[in-house]
Short mmCIF file of C-alpha atoms in Angstrom, two decimals:
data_model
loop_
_atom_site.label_atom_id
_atom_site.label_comp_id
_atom_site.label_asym_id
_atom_site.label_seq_id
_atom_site.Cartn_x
_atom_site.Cartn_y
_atom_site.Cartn_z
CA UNK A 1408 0.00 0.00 0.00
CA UNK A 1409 1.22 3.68 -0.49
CA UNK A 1410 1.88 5.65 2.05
CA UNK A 1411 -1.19 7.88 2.54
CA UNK A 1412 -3.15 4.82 2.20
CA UNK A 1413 -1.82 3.39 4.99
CA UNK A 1414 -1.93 6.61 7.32
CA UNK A 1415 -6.03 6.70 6.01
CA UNK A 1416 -6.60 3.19 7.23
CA UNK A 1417 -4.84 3.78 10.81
CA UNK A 1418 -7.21 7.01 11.27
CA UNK A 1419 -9.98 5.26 10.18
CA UNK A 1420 -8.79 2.49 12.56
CA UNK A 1421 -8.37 4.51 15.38
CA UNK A 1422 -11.85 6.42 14.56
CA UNK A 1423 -13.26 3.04 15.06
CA UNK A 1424 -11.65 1.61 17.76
CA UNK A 1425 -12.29 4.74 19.75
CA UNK A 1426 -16.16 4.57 18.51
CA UNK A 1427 -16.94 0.96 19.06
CA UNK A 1428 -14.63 -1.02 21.43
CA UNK A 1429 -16.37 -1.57 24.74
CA UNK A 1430 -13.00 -1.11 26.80
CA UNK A 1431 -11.96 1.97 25.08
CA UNK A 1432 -11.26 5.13 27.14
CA UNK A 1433 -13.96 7.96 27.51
CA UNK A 1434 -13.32 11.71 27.21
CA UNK A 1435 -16.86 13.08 26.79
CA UNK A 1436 -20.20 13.23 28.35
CA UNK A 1437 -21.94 10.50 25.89
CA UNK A 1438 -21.29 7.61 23.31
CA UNK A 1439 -22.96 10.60 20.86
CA UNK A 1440 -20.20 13.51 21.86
CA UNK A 1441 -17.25 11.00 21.49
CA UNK A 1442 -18.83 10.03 18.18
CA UNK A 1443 -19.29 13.49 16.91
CA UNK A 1444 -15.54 14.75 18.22
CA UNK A 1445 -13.91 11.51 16.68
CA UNK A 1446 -15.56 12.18 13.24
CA UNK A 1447 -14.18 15.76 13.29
CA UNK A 1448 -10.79 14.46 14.26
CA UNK A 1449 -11.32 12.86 11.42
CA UNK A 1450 -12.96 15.12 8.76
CA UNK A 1451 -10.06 17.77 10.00
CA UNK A 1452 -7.34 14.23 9.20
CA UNK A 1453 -8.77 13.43 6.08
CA UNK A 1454 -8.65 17.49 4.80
CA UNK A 1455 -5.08 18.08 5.01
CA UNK A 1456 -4.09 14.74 3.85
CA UNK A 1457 -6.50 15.95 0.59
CA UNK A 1458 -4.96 19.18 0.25
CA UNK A 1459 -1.52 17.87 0.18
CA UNK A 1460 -2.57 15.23 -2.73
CA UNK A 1461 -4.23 18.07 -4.67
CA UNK A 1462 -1.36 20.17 -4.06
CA UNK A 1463 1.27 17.62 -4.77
CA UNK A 1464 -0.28 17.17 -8.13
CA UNK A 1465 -1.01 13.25 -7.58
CA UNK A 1466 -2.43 11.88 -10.81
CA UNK A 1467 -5.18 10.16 -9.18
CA UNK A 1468 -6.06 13.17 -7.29
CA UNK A 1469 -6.13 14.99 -10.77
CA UNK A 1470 -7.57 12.35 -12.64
CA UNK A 1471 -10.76 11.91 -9.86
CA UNK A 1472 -11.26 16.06 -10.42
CA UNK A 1473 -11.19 15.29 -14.14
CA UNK A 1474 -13.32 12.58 -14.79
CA UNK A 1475 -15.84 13.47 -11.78
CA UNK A 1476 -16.43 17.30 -12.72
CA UNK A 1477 -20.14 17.10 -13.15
CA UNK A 1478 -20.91 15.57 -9.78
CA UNK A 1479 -18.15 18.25 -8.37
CA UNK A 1480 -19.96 20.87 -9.74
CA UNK A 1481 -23.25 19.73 -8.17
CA UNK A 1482 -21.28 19.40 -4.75
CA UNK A 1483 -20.18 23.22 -5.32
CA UNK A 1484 -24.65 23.59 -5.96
CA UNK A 1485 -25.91 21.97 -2.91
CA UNK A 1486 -22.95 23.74 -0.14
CA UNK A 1487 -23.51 27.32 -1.97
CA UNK A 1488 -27.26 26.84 -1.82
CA UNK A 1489 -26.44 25.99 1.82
CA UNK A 1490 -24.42 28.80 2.47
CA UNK A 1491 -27.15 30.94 1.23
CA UNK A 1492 -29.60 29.43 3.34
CA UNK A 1493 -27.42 29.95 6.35
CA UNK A 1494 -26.85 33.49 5.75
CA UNK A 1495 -30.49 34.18 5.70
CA UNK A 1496 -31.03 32.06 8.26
CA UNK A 1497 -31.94 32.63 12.34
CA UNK A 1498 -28.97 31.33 13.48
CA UNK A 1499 -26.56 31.79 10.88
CA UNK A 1500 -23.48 31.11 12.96
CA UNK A 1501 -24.54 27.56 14.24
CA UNK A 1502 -26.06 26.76 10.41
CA UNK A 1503 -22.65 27.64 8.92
CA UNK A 1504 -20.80 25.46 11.05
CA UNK A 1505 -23.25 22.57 9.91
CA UNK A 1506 -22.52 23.87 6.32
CA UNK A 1507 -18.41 23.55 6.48
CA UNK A 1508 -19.31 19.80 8.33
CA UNK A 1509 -20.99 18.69 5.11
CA UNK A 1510 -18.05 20.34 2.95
CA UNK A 1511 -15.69 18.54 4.66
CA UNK A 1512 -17.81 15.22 4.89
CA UNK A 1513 -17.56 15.67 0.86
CA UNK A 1514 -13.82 16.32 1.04
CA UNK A 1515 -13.37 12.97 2.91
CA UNK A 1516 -15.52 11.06 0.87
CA UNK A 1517 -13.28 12.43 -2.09
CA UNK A 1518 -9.86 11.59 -0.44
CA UNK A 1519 -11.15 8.03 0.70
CA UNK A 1520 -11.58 7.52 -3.13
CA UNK A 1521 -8.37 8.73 -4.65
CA UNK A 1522 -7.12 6.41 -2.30
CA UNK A 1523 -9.17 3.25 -2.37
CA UNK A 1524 -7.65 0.11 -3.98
CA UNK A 1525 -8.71 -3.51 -3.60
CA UNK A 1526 -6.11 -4.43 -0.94
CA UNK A 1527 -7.13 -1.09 0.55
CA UNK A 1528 -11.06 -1.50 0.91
CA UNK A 1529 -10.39 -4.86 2.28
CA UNK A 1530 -8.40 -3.81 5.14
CA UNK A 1531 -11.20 -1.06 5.83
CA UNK A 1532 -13.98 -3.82 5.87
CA UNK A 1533 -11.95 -5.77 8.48
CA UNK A 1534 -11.47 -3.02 10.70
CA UNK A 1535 -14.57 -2.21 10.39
CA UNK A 1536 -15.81 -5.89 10.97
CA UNK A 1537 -13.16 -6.41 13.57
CA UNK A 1538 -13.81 -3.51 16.18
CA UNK A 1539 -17.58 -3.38 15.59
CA UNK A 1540 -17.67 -7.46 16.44
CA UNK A 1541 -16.31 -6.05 19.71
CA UNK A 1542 -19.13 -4.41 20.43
CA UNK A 1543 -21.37 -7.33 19.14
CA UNK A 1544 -19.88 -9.58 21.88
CA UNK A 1545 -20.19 -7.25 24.44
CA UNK A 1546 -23.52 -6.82 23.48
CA UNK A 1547 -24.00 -10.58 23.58
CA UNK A 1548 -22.44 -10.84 26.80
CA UNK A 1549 -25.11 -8.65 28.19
CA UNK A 1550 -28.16 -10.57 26.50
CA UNK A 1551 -26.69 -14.20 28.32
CA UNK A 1552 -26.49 -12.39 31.61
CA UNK A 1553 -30.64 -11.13 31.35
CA UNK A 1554 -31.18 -14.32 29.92
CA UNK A 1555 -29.72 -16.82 32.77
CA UNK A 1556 -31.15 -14.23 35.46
CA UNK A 1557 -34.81 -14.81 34.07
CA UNK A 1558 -34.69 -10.44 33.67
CA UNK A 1559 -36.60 -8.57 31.15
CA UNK A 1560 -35.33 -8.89 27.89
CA UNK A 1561 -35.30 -5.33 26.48
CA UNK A 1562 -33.20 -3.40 24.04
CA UNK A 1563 -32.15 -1.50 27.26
CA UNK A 1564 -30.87 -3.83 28.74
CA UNK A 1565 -28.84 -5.49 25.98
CA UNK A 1566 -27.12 -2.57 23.84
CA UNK A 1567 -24.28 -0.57 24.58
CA UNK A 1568 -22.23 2.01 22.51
CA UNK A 1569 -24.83 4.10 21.63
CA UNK A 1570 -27.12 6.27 23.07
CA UNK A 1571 -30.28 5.25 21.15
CA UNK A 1572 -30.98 2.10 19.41
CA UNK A 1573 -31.65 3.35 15.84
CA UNK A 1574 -27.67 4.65 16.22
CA UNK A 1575 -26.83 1.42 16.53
CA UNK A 1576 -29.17 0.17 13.74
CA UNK A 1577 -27.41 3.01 11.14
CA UNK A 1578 -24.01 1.62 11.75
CA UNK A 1579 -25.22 -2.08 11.41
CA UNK A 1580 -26.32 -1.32 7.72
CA UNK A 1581 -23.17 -1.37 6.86
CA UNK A 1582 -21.45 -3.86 8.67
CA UNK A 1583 -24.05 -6.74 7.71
CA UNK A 1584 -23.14 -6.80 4.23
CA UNK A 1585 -19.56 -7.13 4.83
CA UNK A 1586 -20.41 -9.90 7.17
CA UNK A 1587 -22.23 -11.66 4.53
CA UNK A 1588 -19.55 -11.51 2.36
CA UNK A 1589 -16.75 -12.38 4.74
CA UNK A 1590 -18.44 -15.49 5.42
CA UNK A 1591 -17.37 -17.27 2.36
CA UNK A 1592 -13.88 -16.84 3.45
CA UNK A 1593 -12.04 -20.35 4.21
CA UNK A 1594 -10.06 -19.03 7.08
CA UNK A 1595 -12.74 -16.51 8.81
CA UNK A 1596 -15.98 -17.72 7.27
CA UNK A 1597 -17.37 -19.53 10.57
CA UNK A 1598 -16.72 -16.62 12.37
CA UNK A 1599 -18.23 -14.12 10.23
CA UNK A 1600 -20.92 -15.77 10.51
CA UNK A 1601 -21.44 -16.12 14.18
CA UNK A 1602 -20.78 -12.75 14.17
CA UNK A 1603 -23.75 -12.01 11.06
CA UNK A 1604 -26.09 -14.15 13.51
CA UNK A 1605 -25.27 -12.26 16.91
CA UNK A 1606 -26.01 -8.81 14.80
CA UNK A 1607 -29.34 -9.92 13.43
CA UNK A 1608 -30.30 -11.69 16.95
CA UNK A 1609 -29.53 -7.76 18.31
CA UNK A 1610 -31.01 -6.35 15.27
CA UNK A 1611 -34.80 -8.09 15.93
CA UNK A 1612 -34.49 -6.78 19.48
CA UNK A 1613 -34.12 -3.60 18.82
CA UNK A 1614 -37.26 -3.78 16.74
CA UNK A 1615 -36.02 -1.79 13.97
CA UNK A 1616 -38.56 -2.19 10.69
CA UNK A 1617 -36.56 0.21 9.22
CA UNK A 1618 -32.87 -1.50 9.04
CA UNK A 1619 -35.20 -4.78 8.47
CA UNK A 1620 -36.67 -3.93 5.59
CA UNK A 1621 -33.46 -2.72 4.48
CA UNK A 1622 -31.65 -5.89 5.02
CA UNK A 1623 -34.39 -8.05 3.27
CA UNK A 1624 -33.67 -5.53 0.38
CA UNK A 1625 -30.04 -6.54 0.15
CA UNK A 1626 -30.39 -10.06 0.06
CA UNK A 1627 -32.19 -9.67 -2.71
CA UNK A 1628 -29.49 -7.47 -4.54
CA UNK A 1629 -26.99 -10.45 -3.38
CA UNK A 1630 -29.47 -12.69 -5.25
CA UNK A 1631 -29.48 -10.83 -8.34
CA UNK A 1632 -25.45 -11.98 -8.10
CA UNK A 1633 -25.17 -14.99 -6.04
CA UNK A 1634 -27.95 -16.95 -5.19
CA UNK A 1635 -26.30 -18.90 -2.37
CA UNK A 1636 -25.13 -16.40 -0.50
CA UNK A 1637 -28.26 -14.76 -0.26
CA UNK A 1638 -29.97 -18.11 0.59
CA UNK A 1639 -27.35 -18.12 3.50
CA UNK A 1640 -27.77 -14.62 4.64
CA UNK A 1641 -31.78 -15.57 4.69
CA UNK A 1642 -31.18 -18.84 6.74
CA UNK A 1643 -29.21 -16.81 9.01
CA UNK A 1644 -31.53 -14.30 9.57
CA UNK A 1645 -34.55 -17.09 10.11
CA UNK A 1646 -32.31 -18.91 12.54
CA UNK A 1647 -31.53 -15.09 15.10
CA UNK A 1648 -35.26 -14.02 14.50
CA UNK A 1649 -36.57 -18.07 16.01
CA UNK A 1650 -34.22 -17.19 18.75
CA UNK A 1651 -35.30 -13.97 19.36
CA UNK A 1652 -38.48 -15.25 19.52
CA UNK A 1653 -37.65 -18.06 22.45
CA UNK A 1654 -35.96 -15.39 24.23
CA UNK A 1655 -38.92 -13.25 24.54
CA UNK A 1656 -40.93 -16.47 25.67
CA UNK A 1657 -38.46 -17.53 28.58
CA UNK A 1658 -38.03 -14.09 29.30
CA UNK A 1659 -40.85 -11.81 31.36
CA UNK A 1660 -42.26 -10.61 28.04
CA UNK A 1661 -44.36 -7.13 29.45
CA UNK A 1662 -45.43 -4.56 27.36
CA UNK A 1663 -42.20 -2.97 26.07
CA UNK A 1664 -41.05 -6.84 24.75
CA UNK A 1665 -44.42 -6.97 23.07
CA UNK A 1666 -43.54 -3.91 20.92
CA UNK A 1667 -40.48 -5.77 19.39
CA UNK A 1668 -42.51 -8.15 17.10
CA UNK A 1669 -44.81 -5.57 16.18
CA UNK A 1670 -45.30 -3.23 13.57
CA UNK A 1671 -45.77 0.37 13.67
CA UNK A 1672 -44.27 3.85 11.85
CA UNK A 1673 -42.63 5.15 15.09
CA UNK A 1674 -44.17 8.26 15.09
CA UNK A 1675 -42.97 8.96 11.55
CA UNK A 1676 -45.91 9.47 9.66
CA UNK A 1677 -46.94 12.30 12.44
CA UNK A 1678 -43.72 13.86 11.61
CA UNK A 1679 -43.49 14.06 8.02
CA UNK A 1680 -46.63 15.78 8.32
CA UNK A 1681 -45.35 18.23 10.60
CA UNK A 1682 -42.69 19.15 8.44
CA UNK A 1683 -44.43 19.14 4.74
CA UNK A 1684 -46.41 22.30 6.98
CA UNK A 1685 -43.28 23.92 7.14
CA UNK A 1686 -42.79 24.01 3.58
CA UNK A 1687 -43.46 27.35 1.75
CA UNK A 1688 -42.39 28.54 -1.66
CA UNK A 1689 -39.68 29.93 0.00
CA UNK A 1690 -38.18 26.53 0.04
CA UNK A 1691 -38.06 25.75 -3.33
CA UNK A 1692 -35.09 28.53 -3.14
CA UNK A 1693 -33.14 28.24 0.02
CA UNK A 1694 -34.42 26.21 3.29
CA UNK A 1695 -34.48 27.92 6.75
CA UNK A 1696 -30.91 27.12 7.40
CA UNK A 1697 -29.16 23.40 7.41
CA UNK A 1698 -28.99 21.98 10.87
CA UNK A 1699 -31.94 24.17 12.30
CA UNK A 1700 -34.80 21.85 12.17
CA UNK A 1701 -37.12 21.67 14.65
CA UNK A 1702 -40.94 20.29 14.65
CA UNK A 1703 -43.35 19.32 17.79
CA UNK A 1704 -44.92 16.10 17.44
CA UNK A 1705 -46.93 14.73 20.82
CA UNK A 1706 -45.25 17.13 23.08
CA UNK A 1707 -41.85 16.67 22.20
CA UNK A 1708 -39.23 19.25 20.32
CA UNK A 1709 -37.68 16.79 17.30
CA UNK A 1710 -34.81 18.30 16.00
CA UNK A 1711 -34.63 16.24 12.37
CA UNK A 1712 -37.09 14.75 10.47
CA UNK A 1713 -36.33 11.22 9.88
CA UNK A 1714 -36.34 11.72 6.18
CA UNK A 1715 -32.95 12.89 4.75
CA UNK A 1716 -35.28 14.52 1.63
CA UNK A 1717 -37.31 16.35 3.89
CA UNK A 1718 -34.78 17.57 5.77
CA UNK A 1719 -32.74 18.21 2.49
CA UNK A 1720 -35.73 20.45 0.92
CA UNK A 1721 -36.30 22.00 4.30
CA UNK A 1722 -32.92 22.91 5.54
CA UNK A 1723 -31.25 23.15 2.47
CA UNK A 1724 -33.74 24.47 0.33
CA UNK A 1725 -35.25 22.96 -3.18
CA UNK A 1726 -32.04 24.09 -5.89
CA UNK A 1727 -29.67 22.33 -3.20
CA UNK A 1728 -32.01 19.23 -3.08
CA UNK A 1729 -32.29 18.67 -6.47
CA UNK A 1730 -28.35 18.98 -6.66
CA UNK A 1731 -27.68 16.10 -3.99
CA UNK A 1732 -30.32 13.94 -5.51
CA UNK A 1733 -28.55 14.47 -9.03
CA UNK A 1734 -25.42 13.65 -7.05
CA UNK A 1735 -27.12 10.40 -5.72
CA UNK A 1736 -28.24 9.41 -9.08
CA UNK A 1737 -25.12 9.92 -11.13
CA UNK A 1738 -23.41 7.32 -7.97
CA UNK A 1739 -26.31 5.28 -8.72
CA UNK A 1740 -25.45 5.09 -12.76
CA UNK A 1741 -22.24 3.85 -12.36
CA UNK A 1742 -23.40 1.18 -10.82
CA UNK A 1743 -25.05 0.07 -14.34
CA UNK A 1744 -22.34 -2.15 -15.55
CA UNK A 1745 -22.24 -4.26 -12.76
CA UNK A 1746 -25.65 -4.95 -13.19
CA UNK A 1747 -25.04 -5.91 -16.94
CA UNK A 1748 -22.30 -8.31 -16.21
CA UNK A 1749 -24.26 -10.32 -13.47
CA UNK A 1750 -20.67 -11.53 -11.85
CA UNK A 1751 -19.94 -12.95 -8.41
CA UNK A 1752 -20.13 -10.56 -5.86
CA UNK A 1753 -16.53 -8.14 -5.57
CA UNK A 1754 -15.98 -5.48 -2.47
CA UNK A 1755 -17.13 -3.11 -4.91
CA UNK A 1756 -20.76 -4.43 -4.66
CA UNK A 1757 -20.51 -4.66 -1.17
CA UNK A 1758 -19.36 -1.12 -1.12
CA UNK A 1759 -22.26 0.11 -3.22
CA UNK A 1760 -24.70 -2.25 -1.21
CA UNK A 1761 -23.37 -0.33 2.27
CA UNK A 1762 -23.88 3.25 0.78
CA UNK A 1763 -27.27 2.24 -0.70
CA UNK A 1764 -28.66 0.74 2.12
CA UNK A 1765 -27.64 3.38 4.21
CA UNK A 1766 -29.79 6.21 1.46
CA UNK A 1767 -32.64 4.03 1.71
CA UNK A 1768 -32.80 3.83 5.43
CA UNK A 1769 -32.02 7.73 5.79
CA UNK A 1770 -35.65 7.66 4.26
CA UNK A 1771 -37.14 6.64 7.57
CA UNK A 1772 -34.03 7.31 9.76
CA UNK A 1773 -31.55 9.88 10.50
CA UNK A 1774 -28.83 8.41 8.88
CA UNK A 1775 -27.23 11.94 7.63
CA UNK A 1776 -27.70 13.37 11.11
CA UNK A 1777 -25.75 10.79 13.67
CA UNK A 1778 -22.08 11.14 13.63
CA UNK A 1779 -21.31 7.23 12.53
CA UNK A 1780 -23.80 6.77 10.13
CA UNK A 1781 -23.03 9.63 8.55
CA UNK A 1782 -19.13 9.50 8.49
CA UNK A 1783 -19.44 5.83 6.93
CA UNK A 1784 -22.06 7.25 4.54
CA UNK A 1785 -19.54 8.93 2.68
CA UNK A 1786 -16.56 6.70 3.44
CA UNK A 1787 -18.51 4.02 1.61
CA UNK A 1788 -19.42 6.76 -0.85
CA UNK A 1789 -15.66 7.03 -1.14
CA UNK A 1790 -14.86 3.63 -1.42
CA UNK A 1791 -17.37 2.90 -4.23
CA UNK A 1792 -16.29 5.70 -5.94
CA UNK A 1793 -12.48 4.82 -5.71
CA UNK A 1794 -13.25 0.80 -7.13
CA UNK A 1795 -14.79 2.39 -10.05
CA UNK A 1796 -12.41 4.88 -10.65
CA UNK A 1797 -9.37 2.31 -10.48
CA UNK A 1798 -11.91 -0.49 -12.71
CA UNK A 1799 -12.05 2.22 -15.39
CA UNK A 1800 -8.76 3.62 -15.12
CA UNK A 1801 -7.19 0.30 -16.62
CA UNK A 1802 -9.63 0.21 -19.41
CA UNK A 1803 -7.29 1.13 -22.70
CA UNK A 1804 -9.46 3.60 -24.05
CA UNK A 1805 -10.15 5.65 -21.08
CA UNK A 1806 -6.20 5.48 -20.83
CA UNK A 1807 -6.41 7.39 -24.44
CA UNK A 1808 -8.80 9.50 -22.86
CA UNK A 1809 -6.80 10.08 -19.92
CA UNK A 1810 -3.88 11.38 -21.80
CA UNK A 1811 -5.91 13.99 -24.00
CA UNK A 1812 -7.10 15.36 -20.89
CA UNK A 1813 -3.66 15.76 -19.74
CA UNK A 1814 -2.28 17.21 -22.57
CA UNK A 1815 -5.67 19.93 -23.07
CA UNK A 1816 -6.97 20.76 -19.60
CA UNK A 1817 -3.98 20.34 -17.71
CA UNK A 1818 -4.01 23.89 -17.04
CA UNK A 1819 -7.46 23.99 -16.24
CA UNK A 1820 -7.45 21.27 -13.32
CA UNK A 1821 -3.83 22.37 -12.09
CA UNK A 1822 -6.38 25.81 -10.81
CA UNK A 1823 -9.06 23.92 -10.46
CA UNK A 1824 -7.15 21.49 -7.70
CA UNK A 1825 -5.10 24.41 -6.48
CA UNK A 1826 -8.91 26.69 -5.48
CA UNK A 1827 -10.13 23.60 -4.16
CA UNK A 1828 -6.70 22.97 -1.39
CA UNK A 1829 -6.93 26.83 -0.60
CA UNK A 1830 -10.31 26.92 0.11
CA UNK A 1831 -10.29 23.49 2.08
CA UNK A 1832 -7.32 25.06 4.44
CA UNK A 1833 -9.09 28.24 5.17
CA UNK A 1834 -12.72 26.10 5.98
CA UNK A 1835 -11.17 23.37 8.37
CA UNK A 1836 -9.41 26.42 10.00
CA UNK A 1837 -12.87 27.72 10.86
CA UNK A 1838 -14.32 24.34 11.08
CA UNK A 1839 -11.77 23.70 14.53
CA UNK A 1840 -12.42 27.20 16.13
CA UNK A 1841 -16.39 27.13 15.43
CA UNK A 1842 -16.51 23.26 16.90
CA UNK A 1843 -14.17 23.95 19.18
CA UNK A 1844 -16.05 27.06 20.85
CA UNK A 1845 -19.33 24.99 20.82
CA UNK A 1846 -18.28 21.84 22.90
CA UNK A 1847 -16.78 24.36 25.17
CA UNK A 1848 -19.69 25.98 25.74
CA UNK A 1849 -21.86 22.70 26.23
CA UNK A 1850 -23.37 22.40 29.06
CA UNK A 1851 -23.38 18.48 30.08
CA UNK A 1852 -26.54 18.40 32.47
CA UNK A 1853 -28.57 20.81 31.26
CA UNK A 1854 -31.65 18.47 30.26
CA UNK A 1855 -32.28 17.98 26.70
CA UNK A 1856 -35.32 19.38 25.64
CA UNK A 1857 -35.13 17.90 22.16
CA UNK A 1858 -33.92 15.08 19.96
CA UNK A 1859 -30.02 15.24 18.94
CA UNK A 1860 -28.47 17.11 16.08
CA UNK A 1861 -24.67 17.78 15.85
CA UNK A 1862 -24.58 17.63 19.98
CA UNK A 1863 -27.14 15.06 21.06
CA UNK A 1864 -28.96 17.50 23.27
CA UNK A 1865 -30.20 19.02 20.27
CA UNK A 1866 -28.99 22.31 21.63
CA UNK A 1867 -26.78 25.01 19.41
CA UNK A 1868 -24.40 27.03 21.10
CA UNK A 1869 -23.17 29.42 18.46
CA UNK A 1870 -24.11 33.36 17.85
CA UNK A 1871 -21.66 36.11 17.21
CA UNK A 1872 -22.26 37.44 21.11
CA UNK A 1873 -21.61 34.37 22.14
CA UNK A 1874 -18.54 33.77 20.28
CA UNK A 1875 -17.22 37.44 20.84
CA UNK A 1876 -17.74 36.70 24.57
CA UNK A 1877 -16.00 33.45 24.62
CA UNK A 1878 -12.75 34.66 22.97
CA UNK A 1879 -12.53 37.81 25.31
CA UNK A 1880 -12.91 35.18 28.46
CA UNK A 1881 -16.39 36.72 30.00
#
C-alpha cells in the first residue's frame, strides 16, 4: 500500500476503535459527543491529507477532479445553496458550522476515493468488521447475563455504545453486508458468521422495521449476483429471528417486549406531516438554514425529520435538493455495468450495497444526522467511488482519454485542484475554532429538551455574542 493509504486506514482504525470497542477510554459526556468529536478528528485528518494530494499534483487526485467534474460541480450547488440558506437564516453562525461539516464530509468522501484500492477497501472492511464485532460480543455478553437471570429482555438492557438504538441500527447497515460476504472466506468464514447471527439476533431486538426492511432488500441485490449467499444470509436471519423469539418467551415478556414483534411507523408518519407544513415557496429557493430543524410532534421538540429529503428540501432548500439527488443518481449510474455483467459478488458491490442501504434507510431514519452513520455514509461513498475509478482507469481507451485530458486541460485542473486545497485550508481552520467554541460551551446536564443534532442535546451554542464573549474570556 502507499503511504497515505496506509496513514487513512490507521485514522480510520483509530476512529473506530475509539467509537466501538467496549473497553476503550472515555473523554466526553456520551457515546454521541465522542462520536461526533472523533468524526471531526477525522474530517479535520482526512482534509489536510487531501490538500496535500491536490497540491502535490497526484495523478489520481487529478484524474478523480477530471473525470468526476459534473458531480463536483453539483457538490459546489448543494454547499452554496447551503451557504445561502445559512446566511439568511436565524442562526446563521450555528447553520454555517453545519454547512463547512458537510463540505468537509464531501472532502473525505473524495480523499477516501483517490485512495481506495482492492487491498485497501479490504483492510477497511476488516477493521470495520473487527472492532464493531467487539461491540457485538459485548452486546452478547449482556443478553446471556438477562437471559440466565430470568430479567426482562429489552433493548435497554442489551445494547451498549450508543445512546439510542436506531444509532446502533445506522451503523449495522453497513457492517451486515460485509459480514455476509466475509463469510465465504475459508479461514474466517465460521466466524463471520457467528458474528452475522449475533447482529441480526440484536437487530430483531431492537425492533427496527426500518434496518429490516433494508436488510431483506439486500439479500435480494446479493441474489441478483449470487444466489447462495443470499440463501445463506436468509437462513441466518430465520435462525436469530426463532431465537429472538424463544428469548422473549423464557423471558418476562411485558409490554415494552411486546412492541419488538410488532409493527408500527414510530411516530414517523406524524412527523413528516409536521414538516411538509413547514414548507413554503420559499423553500423551493433556500431552506431555513441546514442543521436548524425543529418540529413538535406529541409534546416533544424533534430536531430532524427522519427523512434525509425532507430535511434536504427544508434545511437546504429545493435548488440544493435537487443537486444532492442528481449527485445520488449519477453514484447510482455507475453502478449500471455491474448490473449488466451479473458476476460474483466483488468489495465493490458490497461497497455500493453499504452506501445504498444506508440512502434508503435515511428515508425513515436519521442516517445523515448521527455522527457514525453519517461518516461511513460517505466513506462508503468514497470507497465505491475509488473501485470504479481504479476499474475504469485500466480500461485502454479511457487510458487514451486520460492522456488527452492531460495534454488539453492540464491547465485547467492544475487551478481547479489548487482553489479547491486553498479553500479546504481556510474552511477546516474555521471548522476547529467554530466546533471547538461549541463543545466548550456545552453544558453536560442541562436536560435535553429535544432530539439530537450535531450535539445530542439538540442544543446550538453558536451566535456572534456568544462567540465574541467566549474569545474575550467573560
Amino acid at each position: 500500500m502507499m503511504k497515505s493509504q496506509r496513514i487513512l486506514l490507521i485514522v480510520i482504525t483509530v476512529f473506530l476503535f475509539f467509537a466501538f470497542f467496549p473497553l476503550a477510554p472515555s473523554f466526553t459526556y456520551s457515546f454521541f459527543e465522542r462520536q461526533r468529536l472523533l468524526e471531526a478528528i477525522v474530517l479535520v485528518f482526512a482534509t489536510f491529507f487531501l490538500v496535500f494530494s491536490l497540491i502535490s499534483g497526484r495523478n489520481k487526485a487529478n484524474d478523480f477532479v477530471c473525470r468526476f467534474k459534473l458531480p463536483l460541480l453539483g457538490g459546489l450547488v448543494f454547499i452554496s445553496f447551503g451557504l445561502v440558506s445559512a446566511m439568511l437564516s436565524i442562526e446563521p453562525v450555528n447553520s454555517f458550522l453545519y454547512v463547512l461539516h458537510f463540505f468537509l464530509l464531501f472532502g473525505l468522501a473524495i480523499f477516501v476515493a483517490i485512495n481506495s484500492s482492492t487491498t485497501f477497501v479490504k483492510q477497511v472492511f476488516v477493521a470495520l468488521v473487527v472492532t464493531h464485532s467487539s461491540l457485538i460480543c459485548y452486546a452478547l455478553l449482556y443478553l446471556f447475563f438477562a437471559a440466565s437471570d430470568g430479567g426482562k429482555i429489552v433493548p435497554s438492557v442489551v445494547y451498549f455504545g450508543f445512546d439510542n438504538i436506531r444509532f446502533f441500527n445506522q451503523v449495522q447497515v453497513f457492517v451486515l453486508p460485509a459480514l455476509l460476504f466475509f463469510s465465504w472466506s475459508e479461514r474466517f468464514g465460521r466466524l463471520a458468521l457467528l458474528m452475522l447471527f449475533g447482529n441480526l439476533l440484536l437487530m430483531y431486538l431492537g425492533g427496527g422495521l426500518g434496518i429490516s426492511l433494508v436488510w431483506a432488500l439486500t439479500l435480494l441485490f446479493i441474489a441478483f449476483f449470487d444466489k447462495r449467499m443470499a440463501v445463506k444470509g436468509l437462513l441466518v436471519s430465520v435462525a436469530a429471528y426463532a431465537l429472538m423469539c424463544v428469548l422473549l418467551y423464557m423471558s418476562s415478556f411485558d409490554e415494552s417486549a411486546k412492541q419488538l414483534i410488532t409493527v408500527n411507523d414510530g411516530g414517523r408518519i406524524p412527523l413528516w406531516l409536521a414538516t411538509i407544513d413547514q414548507l413554503s415557496l420559499m423553500h423551493l429557493l433556500v431552506g431555513i438554514g441546514p442543521g436548524l430543524f425543529e418540529a413538535p410532534v406529541k409534546l416533544i421538540m424533534l430536531s430532524h425529520p427522519h427523512n434525509s429529503i425532507l430535511e434536504l428540501l427544508v434545511e437546504w432548500g429545493g435548488v440544493a435538493t435537487v443537486a444532492m439527488i442528481g449527485i445520488v443518481l449519477w453514484t447510482l449510474s455507475l453502478y449500471r455495468g455491474r448490473l449488466k455483467a451479473n458476476r460474483a459478488v466483488e468489495l465493490i458491490d458490497i461497497a455500493f450495497m453499504s452506501f445504498l442501504g444506508a440512502l434508503m434507510l435515511s428515508l425513515v431514519s436519521g442516517v445523515i444526522v448521527m455522527p457514525m452513520a453519517q461518516c461511513l455514509l460517505f466513506v462508503f461513498w468514497g470507497l465505491f467511488l475509488g473501485l470504479y475509478l481504479g476499474s475504469i482507469s485500466r480500461q485502454s481507451d479511457l487510458r487514451i482519454m486520460s492522456l488527452k485530458t492531460s495534454t488539453q486541460g492540464s491547465s485547467r485542473s492544475t487551478i481547479l485542484t489548487t482553489m479547491l486545497a486553498i479553500t479546504l485550508l481556510f474552511i477546516v481552520v474555521a471548522y476547529v475554532i467554530l466546533i471547538g467554541i461549541s463543545y466548550s460551551l456545552m453544558d453536560p446536564f442541562a436536560p435535553a429538551m429535544q432530539g439530537p443534532r450535531f450535539w445530542l442535546n439538540g442544543e446550538r451554542y453558536l451566535d456572534l455574542i456568544t462567540i465574541k464573549n467566549f474569545l474575550i474570556g467573560k
